[in-house]
mmCIF file of C-alpha atoms in Angstrom:
data_model
loop_
_atom_site.group_PDB
_atom_site.id
_atom_site.type_symbol
_atom_site.label_atom_id
_atom_site.label_comp_id
_atom_site.label_asym_id
_atom_site.label_seq_id
_atom_site.Cartn_x
_atom_site.Cartn_y
_atom_site.Cartn_z
ATOM 1 C CA MET A 1 -267.355 -91.304 -45.638
ATOM 2 C CA ARG A 2 -267.887 -88.224 -43.211
ATOM 3 C CA LYS A 3 -268.167 -84.740 -44.405
ATOM 4 C CA LYS A 4 -265.374 -82.711 -45.606
ATOM 5 C CA THR A 5 -263.480 -80.404 -43.299
ATOM 6 C CA GLY A 6 -260.406 -78.107 -43.636
ATOM 7 C CA PRO A 7 -257.595 -77.842 -41.829
ATOM 8 C CA ALA A 8 -258.658 -75.582 -38.477
ATOM 9 C CA ALA A 9 -261.440 -77.961 -38.271
ATOM 10 C CA ALA A 10 -259.198 -80.987 -38.632
ATOM 11 C CA LEU A 11 -256.873 -79.989 -35.933
ATOM 12 C CA LEU A 12 -259.787 -79.265 -33.851
ATOM 13 C CA LEU A 13 -260.884 -82.865 -34.679
ATOM 14 C CA ALA A 14 -257.765 -84.534 -34.131
ATOM 15 C CA ALA A 15 -257.298 -82.611 -30.827
ATOM 16 C CA ALA A 16 -260.687 -83.901 -29.691
ATOM 17 C CA LEU A 17 -259.546 -87.674 -30.419
ATOM 18 C CA THR A 18 -256.468 -87.565 -27.807
ATOM 19 C CA LEU A 19 -257.880 -88.964 -24.423
ATOM 20 C CA SER A 20 -258.960 -92.597 -24.157
ATOM 21 C CA ALA A 21 -257.146 -94.354 -21.731
ATOM 22 C CA CYS A 22 -256.170 -98.166 -21.697
ATOM 23 C CA SER A 23 -253.362 -100.147 -20.036
ATOM 24 C CA SER A 24 -251.044 -102.998 -21.191
ATOM 25 C CA GLY A 25 -250.998 -104.462 -17.889
ATOM 26 C CA ASP A 26 -247.575 -105.853 -18.693
ATOM 27 C CA GLY A 27 -244.183 -104.669 -18.949
ATOM 28 C CA ASP A 28 -241.965 -103.128 -21.680
ATOM 29 C CA SER A 29 -241.829 -105.713 -24.158
ATOM 30 C CA GLY A 30 -238.707 -104.481 -25.453
ATOM 31 C CA SER A 31 -236.632 -104.764 -22.395
ATOM 32 C CA GLY A 32 -238.295 -107.286 -20.263
ATOM 33 C CA ASP A 33 -239.039 -105.118 -17.195
ATOM 34 C CA ALA A 34 -242.196 -106.859 -16.220
ATOM 35 C CA ALA A 35 -242.573 -104.433 -13.135
ATOM 36 C CA SER A 36 -243.922 -101.775 -15.050
ATOM 37 C CA ALA A 37 -247.098 -101.318 -17.218
ATOM 38 C CA VAL A 38 -247.917 -99.220 -20.360
ATOM 39 C CA THR A 39 -251.091 -96.946 -20.577
ATOM 40 C CA ASP A 40 -252.132 -95.528 -24.053
ATOM 41 C CA LEU A 41 -254.261 -92.265 -24.336
ATOM 42 C CA SER A 42 -254.973 -92.220 -27.682
ATOM 43 C CA GLY A 43 -257.767 -90.777 -30.217
ATOM 44 C CA ARG A 44 -261.262 -92.251 -30.406
ATOM 45 C CA ASP A 45 -263.522 -91.423 -33.326
ATOM 46 C CA GLN A 46 -266.889 -93.542 -33.057
ATOM 47 C CA SER A 47 -267.852 -93.190 -36.317
ATOM 48 C CA GLY A 48 -265.597 -95.591 -37.922
ATOM 49 C CA ALA A 49 -265.562 -93.683 -41.469
ATOM 50 C CA GLY A 50 -262.864 -91.759 -43.079
ATOM 51 C CA THR A 51 -263.275 -87.878 -43.167
ATOM 52 C CA ALA A 52 -262.440 -86.173 -46.298
ATOM 53 C CA LEU A 53 -260.326 -82.831 -46.131
ATOM 54 C CA ASP A 54 -261.384 -79.944 -47.965
ATOM 55 C CA GLN A 55 -257.613 -78.485 -47.907
ATOM 56 C CA PRO A 56 -255.439 -81.691 -47.317
ATOM 57 C CA TYR A 57 -252.437 -81.867 -45.161
ATOM 58 C CA THR A 58 -248.776 -81.551 -46.305
ATOM 59 C CA LYS A 59 -246.730 -84.679 -45.942
ATOM 60 C CA PRO A 60 -244.774 -84.333 -42.947
ATOM 61 C CA ASP A 61 -240.994 -83.438 -43.610
ATOM 62 C CA LEU A 62 -239.480 -86.522 -41.315
ATOM 63 C CA VAL A 63 -236.144 -87.828 -42.031
ATOM 64 C CA LEU A 64 -235.849 -90.998 -39.618
ATOM 65 C CA THR A 65 -234.296 -94.379 -39.053
ATOM 66 C CA ASP A 66 -236.126 -97.493 -40.592
ATOM 67 C CA THR A 67 -236.090 -101.124 -39.478
ATOM 68 C CA LYS A 68 -232.569 -101.745 -41.203
ATOM 69 C CA GLY A 69 -230.985 -98.621 -39.435
ATOM 70 C CA LYS A 70 -231.253 -96.718 -42.899
ATOM 71 C CA LYS A 71 -232.128 -93.110 -42.953
ATOM 72 C CA PHE A 72 -235.744 -92.900 -44.334
ATOM 73 C CA ASP A 73 -237.106 -89.565 -45.934
ATOM 74 C CA LEU A 74 -240.747 -89.908 -45.588
ATOM 75 C CA ARG A 75 -241.358 -87.182 -48.442
ATOM 76 C CA GLU A 76 -238.877 -88.584 -50.895
ATOM 77 C CA GLN A 77 -239.227 -92.334 -50.457
ATOM 78 C CA THR A 78 -243.070 -92.356 -50.495
ATOM 79 C CA LYS A 79 -243.288 -89.695 -53.289
ATOM 80 C CA GLY A 80 -246.269 -90.655 -55.749
ATOM 81 C CA LYS A 81 -246.977 -93.545 -53.764
ATOM 82 C CA PRO A 82 -250.376 -94.064 -51.942
ATOM 83 C CA THR A 83 -249.764 -93.883 -48.327
ATOM 84 C CA LEU A 84 -251.011 -94.559 -44.896
ATOM 85 C CA LEU A 85 -249.441 -92.821 -41.966
ATOM 86 C CA PHE A 86 -249.822 -93.663 -38.544
ATOM 87 C CA PHE A 87 -248.089 -92.899 -35.046
ATOM 88 C CA GLY A 88 -248.268 -95.219 -32.271
ATOM 89 C CA TYR A 89 -245.822 -97.478 -30.149
ATOM 90 C CA THR A 90 -245.163 -101.271 -29.569
ATOM 91 C CA ASN A 91 -246.019 -101.480 -26.214
ATOM 92 C CA CYS A 92 -249.723 -100.261 -27.015
ATOM 93 C CA PRO A 93 -252.043 -102.825 -25.709
ATOM 94 C CA ASP A 94 -254.760 -102.564 -28.307
ATOM 95 C CA VAL A 95 -255.059 -99.502 -30.375
ATOM 96 C CA CYS A 96 -251.738 -99.740 -32.253
ATOM 97 C CA PRO A 97 -251.743 -103.451 -32.971
ATOM 98 C CA LEU A 98 -255.602 -103.160 -34.018
ATOM 99 C CA THR A 99 -254.863 -100.524 -36.325
ATOM 100 C CA MET A 100 -252.045 -102.476 -38.092
ATOM 101 C CA SER A 101 -253.792 -105.504 -38.107
ATOM 102 C CA ASN A 102 -256.888 -103.707 -39.517
ATOM 103 C CA ILE A 103 -254.691 -102.480 -42.162
ATOM 104 C CA ALA A 104 -253.162 -105.827 -43.080
ATOM 105 C CA ILE A 105 -256.192 -107.620 -43.530
ATOM 106 C CA ALA A 106 -257.720 -104.714 -45.513
ATOM 107 C CA GLU A 107 -254.292 -104.565 -47.911
ATOM 108 C CA LYS A 108 -254.596 -108.256 -48.472
ATOM 109 C CA SER A 109 -258.030 -107.612 -50.332
ATOM 110 C CA LEU A 110 -256.269 -105.703 -52.914
ATOM 111 C CA PRO A 111 -254.791 -107.184 -56.110
ATOM 112 C CA LYS A 112 -251.079 -107.876 -55.710
ATOM 113 C CA ALA A 113 -249.867 -104.952 -57.969
ATOM 114 C CA ASP A 114 -251.930 -102.399 -55.704
ATOM 115 C CA GLN A 115 -250.495 -104.254 -52.410
ATOM 116 C CA ASP A 116 -246.869 -103.616 -54.007
ATOM 117 C CA LYS A 117 -247.850 -99.980 -54.398
ATOM 118 C CA LEU A 118 -249.341 -99.286 -50.798
ATOM 119 C CA GLN A 119 -247.187 -97.836 -48.319
ATOM 120 C CA VAL A 120 -247.848 -98.345 -44.682
ATOM 121 C CA VAL A 121 -245.806 -96.062 -42.347
ATOM 122 C CA PHE A 122 -245.889 -96.872 -38.632
ATOM 123 C CA VAL A 123 -243.628 -94.071 -36.933
ATOM 124 C CA THR A 124 -243.371 -94.959 -33.171
ATOM 125 C CA THR A 125 -244.222 -92.032 -30.826
ATOM 126 C CA ASP A 126 -242.047 -94.028 -27.871
ATOM 127 C CA PRO A 127 -238.681 -94.147 -29.839
ATOM 128 C CA GLU A 128 -236.556 -94.545 -26.204
ATOM 129 C CA ARG A 129 -238.038 -97.982 -26.263
ATOM 130 C CA ASP A 130 -238.952 -98.734 -29.989
ATOM 131 C CA THR A 131 -235.530 -98.924 -31.500
ATOM 132 C CA PRO A 132 -235.408 -100.130 -35.403
ATOM 133 C CA ALA A 133 -234.607 -103.686 -34.183
ATOM 134 C CA GLU A 134 -237.663 -103.642 -32.049
ATOM 135 C CA LEU A 135 -239.863 -102.301 -34.838
ATOM 136 C CA ALA A 136 -238.599 -104.728 -37.069
ATOM 137 C CA ARG A 137 -239.715 -107.585 -34.640
ATOM 138 C CA TRP A 138 -243.197 -106.277 -33.858
ATOM 139 C CA LEU A 139 -244.624 -104.997 -36.965
ATOM 140 C CA PRO A 140 -244.625 -108.236 -38.751
ATOM 141 C CA SER A 141 -246.731 -109.860 -36.084
ATOM 142 C CA ALA A 142 -248.898 -106.655 -35.483
ATOM 143 C CA GLY A 143 -249.553 -105.996 -39.048
ATOM 144 C CA ASP A 144 -247.180 -107.407 -42.028
ATOM 145 C CA SER A 145 -243.415 -107.198 -42.769
ATOM 146 C CA SER A 146 -244.033 -104.975 -45.791
ATOM 147 C CA PHE A 147 -244.889 -102.253 -43.564
ATOM 148 C CA ILE A 148 -242.332 -99.317 -42.918
ATOM 149 C CA GLY A 149 -241.300 -99.001 -39.302
ATOM 150 C CA LEU A 150 -239.518 -95.557 -38.381
ATOM 151 C CA SER A 151 -237.581 -94.389 -35.235
ATOM 152 C CA GLY A 152 -235.806 -91.256 -34.436
ATOM 153 C CA ASP A 153 -235.581 -88.581 -31.634
ATOM 154 C CA PHE A 154 -238.774 -87.616 -30.095
ATOM 155 C CA PRO A 155 -238.779 -83.960 -30.758
ATOM 156 C CA THR A 156 -238.598 -84.493 -34.696
ATOM 157 C CA ILE A 157 -241.337 -87.270 -34.289
ATOM 158 C CA GLN A 158 -243.440 -85.024 -32.484
ATOM 159 C CA ALA A 159 -243.050 -81.899 -35.060
ATOM 160 C CA GLY A 160 -243.921 -84.240 -37.559
ATOM 161 C CA ALA A 161 -246.821 -85.467 -36.098
ATOM 162 C CA ARG A 162 -248.323 -82.004 -35.418
ATOM 163 C CA GLN A 163 -247.580 -81.272 -39.196
ATOM 164 C CA VAL A 164 -251.027 -83.576 -39.601
ATOM 165 C CA GLY A 165 -252.772 -82.510 -36.492
ATOM 166 C CA ILE A 166 -251.999 -85.400 -34.405
ATOM 167 C CA GLY A 167 -250.496 -84.810 -31.208
ATOM 168 C CA ILE A 168 -248.180 -86.892 -29.278
ATOM 169 C CA ASP A 169 -246.413 -86.334 -25.642
ATOM 170 C CA PRO A 170 -243.414 -87.724 -24.135
ATOM 171 C CA ALA A 171 -243.590 -91.476 -22.583
ATOM 172 C CA LYS A 172 -244.092 -90.536 -18.637
ATOM 173 C CA LYS A 173 -243.358 -92.816 -15.907
ATOM 174 C CA GLU A 174 -245.933 -92.754 -12.924
ATOM 175 C CA LYS A 175 -245.403 -92.909 -9.266
ATOM 176 C CA ASP A 176 -246.471 -96.818 -9.629
ATOM 177 C CA ASP A 177 -243.940 -97.334 -12.116
ATOM 178 C CA THR A 178 -246.341 -97.281 -15.032
ATOM 179 C CA VAL A 179 -245.207 -95.644 -18.405
ATOM 180 C CA VAL A 180 -248.015 -93.391 -19.681
ATOM 181 C CA SER A 181 -248.024 -92.493 -23.617
ATOM 182 C CA MET A 182 -250.389 -90.165 -24.920
ATOM 183 C CA HIS A 183 -250.984 -89.817 -28.756
ATOM 184 C CA GLY A 184 -253.431 -89.376 -31.577
ATOM 185 C CA ALA A 185 -254.967 -92.329 -33.130
ATOM 186 C CA GLN A 186 -255.587 -91.225 -36.502
ATOM 187 C CA VAL A 187 -254.457 -92.626 -39.896
ATOM 188 C CA VAL A 188 -253.573 -90.305 -42.274
ATOM 189 C CA ALA A 189 -254.005 -91.241 -46.236
ATOM 190 C CA PHE A 190 -251.877 -89.629 -48.713
ATOM 191 C CA SER A 191 -252.500 -89.540 -52.497
ATOM 192 C CA PRO A 192 -250.266 -90.556 -55.119
ATOM 193 C CA LYS A 193 -251.386 -88.064 -57.041
ATOM 194 C CA THR A 194 -250.483 -84.958 -55.180
ATOM 195 C CA ASP A 195 -248.665 -86.574 -52.136
ATOM 196 C CA LYS A 196 -251.327 -84.362 -49.960
ATOM 197 C CA GLY A 197 -252.997 -86.167 -46.804
ATOM 198 C CA TYR A 198 -256.649 -85.858 -47.756
ATOM 199 C CA VAL A 199 -258.459 -88.568 -45.888
ATOM 200 C CA LEU A 200 -258.350 -88.880 -41.956
ATOM 201 C CA TYR A 201 -259.380 -92.353 -40.258
ATOM 202 C CA GLY A 202 -260.097 -92.677 -36.557
ATOM 203 C CA GLU A 203 -259.291 -95.513 -34.369
ATOM 204 C CA SER A 204 -262.548 -97.601 -34.543
ATOM 205 C CA THR A 205 -262.114 -97.924 -38.238
ATOM 206 C CA SER A 206 -262.384 -101.515 -39.275
ATOM 207 C CA SER A 207 -260.560 -103.571 -41.394
ATOM 208 C CA ASP A 208 -263.897 -103.778 -43.870
ATOM 209 C CA ASP A 209 -264.091 -99.918 -43.778
ATOM 210 C CA PHE A 210 -260.307 -100.081 -44.760
ATOM 211 C CA ALA A 211 -261.035 -102.677 -47.664
ATOM 212 C CA LYS A 212 -264.006 -100.649 -49.069
ATOM 213 C CA ASP A 213 -261.692 -97.482 -49.157
ATOM 214 C CA LEU A 214 -258.298 -98.914 -50.268
ATOM 215 C CA PRO A 215 -258.922 -99.462 -53.833
ATOM 216 C CA LYS A 216 -259.692 -95.946 -54.386
ATOM 217 C CA LEU A 217 -256.662 -94.642 -52.045
ATOM 218 C CA VAL A 218 -254.615 -96.650 -54.308
ATOM 219 C CA ARG A 219 -255.659 -94.405 -57.257
ATOM 220 C CA GLY A 220 -255.589 -91.363 -55.394
ATOM 221 C CA GLU A 221 -259.374 -91.128 -55.296
ATOM 222 C CA LYS A 222 -261.553 -89.731 -52.757
ATOM 223 C CA PRO A 223 -263.409 -92.874 -51.169
#
């Protein structure tokens, strides 16, 4: 566990973790457009360990659409539950599926009762392509069928990400037809006791790192 930090420092930390680039080398998997590629510019935290926050984040006020096409109020529907929140997109070539996979692997190390308590929420940063149906198709293969996938309008998603210090930009098509997406790659852990985001994980966090921390996160303790 890295040293504790307050909100202002956490915002600076998140801002510093938004500019690593990678490319999928293929097209939009949702539309089947093989002519375009996706480039992901996302956070990079070389420590791999969580950062405990002295003054935790308030859970974002986000009301979006889940994979069943129903309204999902993040605050209300995860209230009192241990929650991991991640912003990403399905066309991401590595960071997003790897993060979901690492969490899924770690979750399976928990007792069944604790697995049922843990809420893993994936909010798309590319809602134009990541429809509820696309999220429903992608999440079970990238992570686990129990994960919650949310889509909606981009301004709402962007505002929600900013509430936890995560920067995201609209997907942008370049002159060579590649689609560029920029997003922070941090996972925010929210306590079931306070509903506050009190631990921040970077993209290099491994499945072993998550597995080590999850038992305490489920109980609302600092790992």
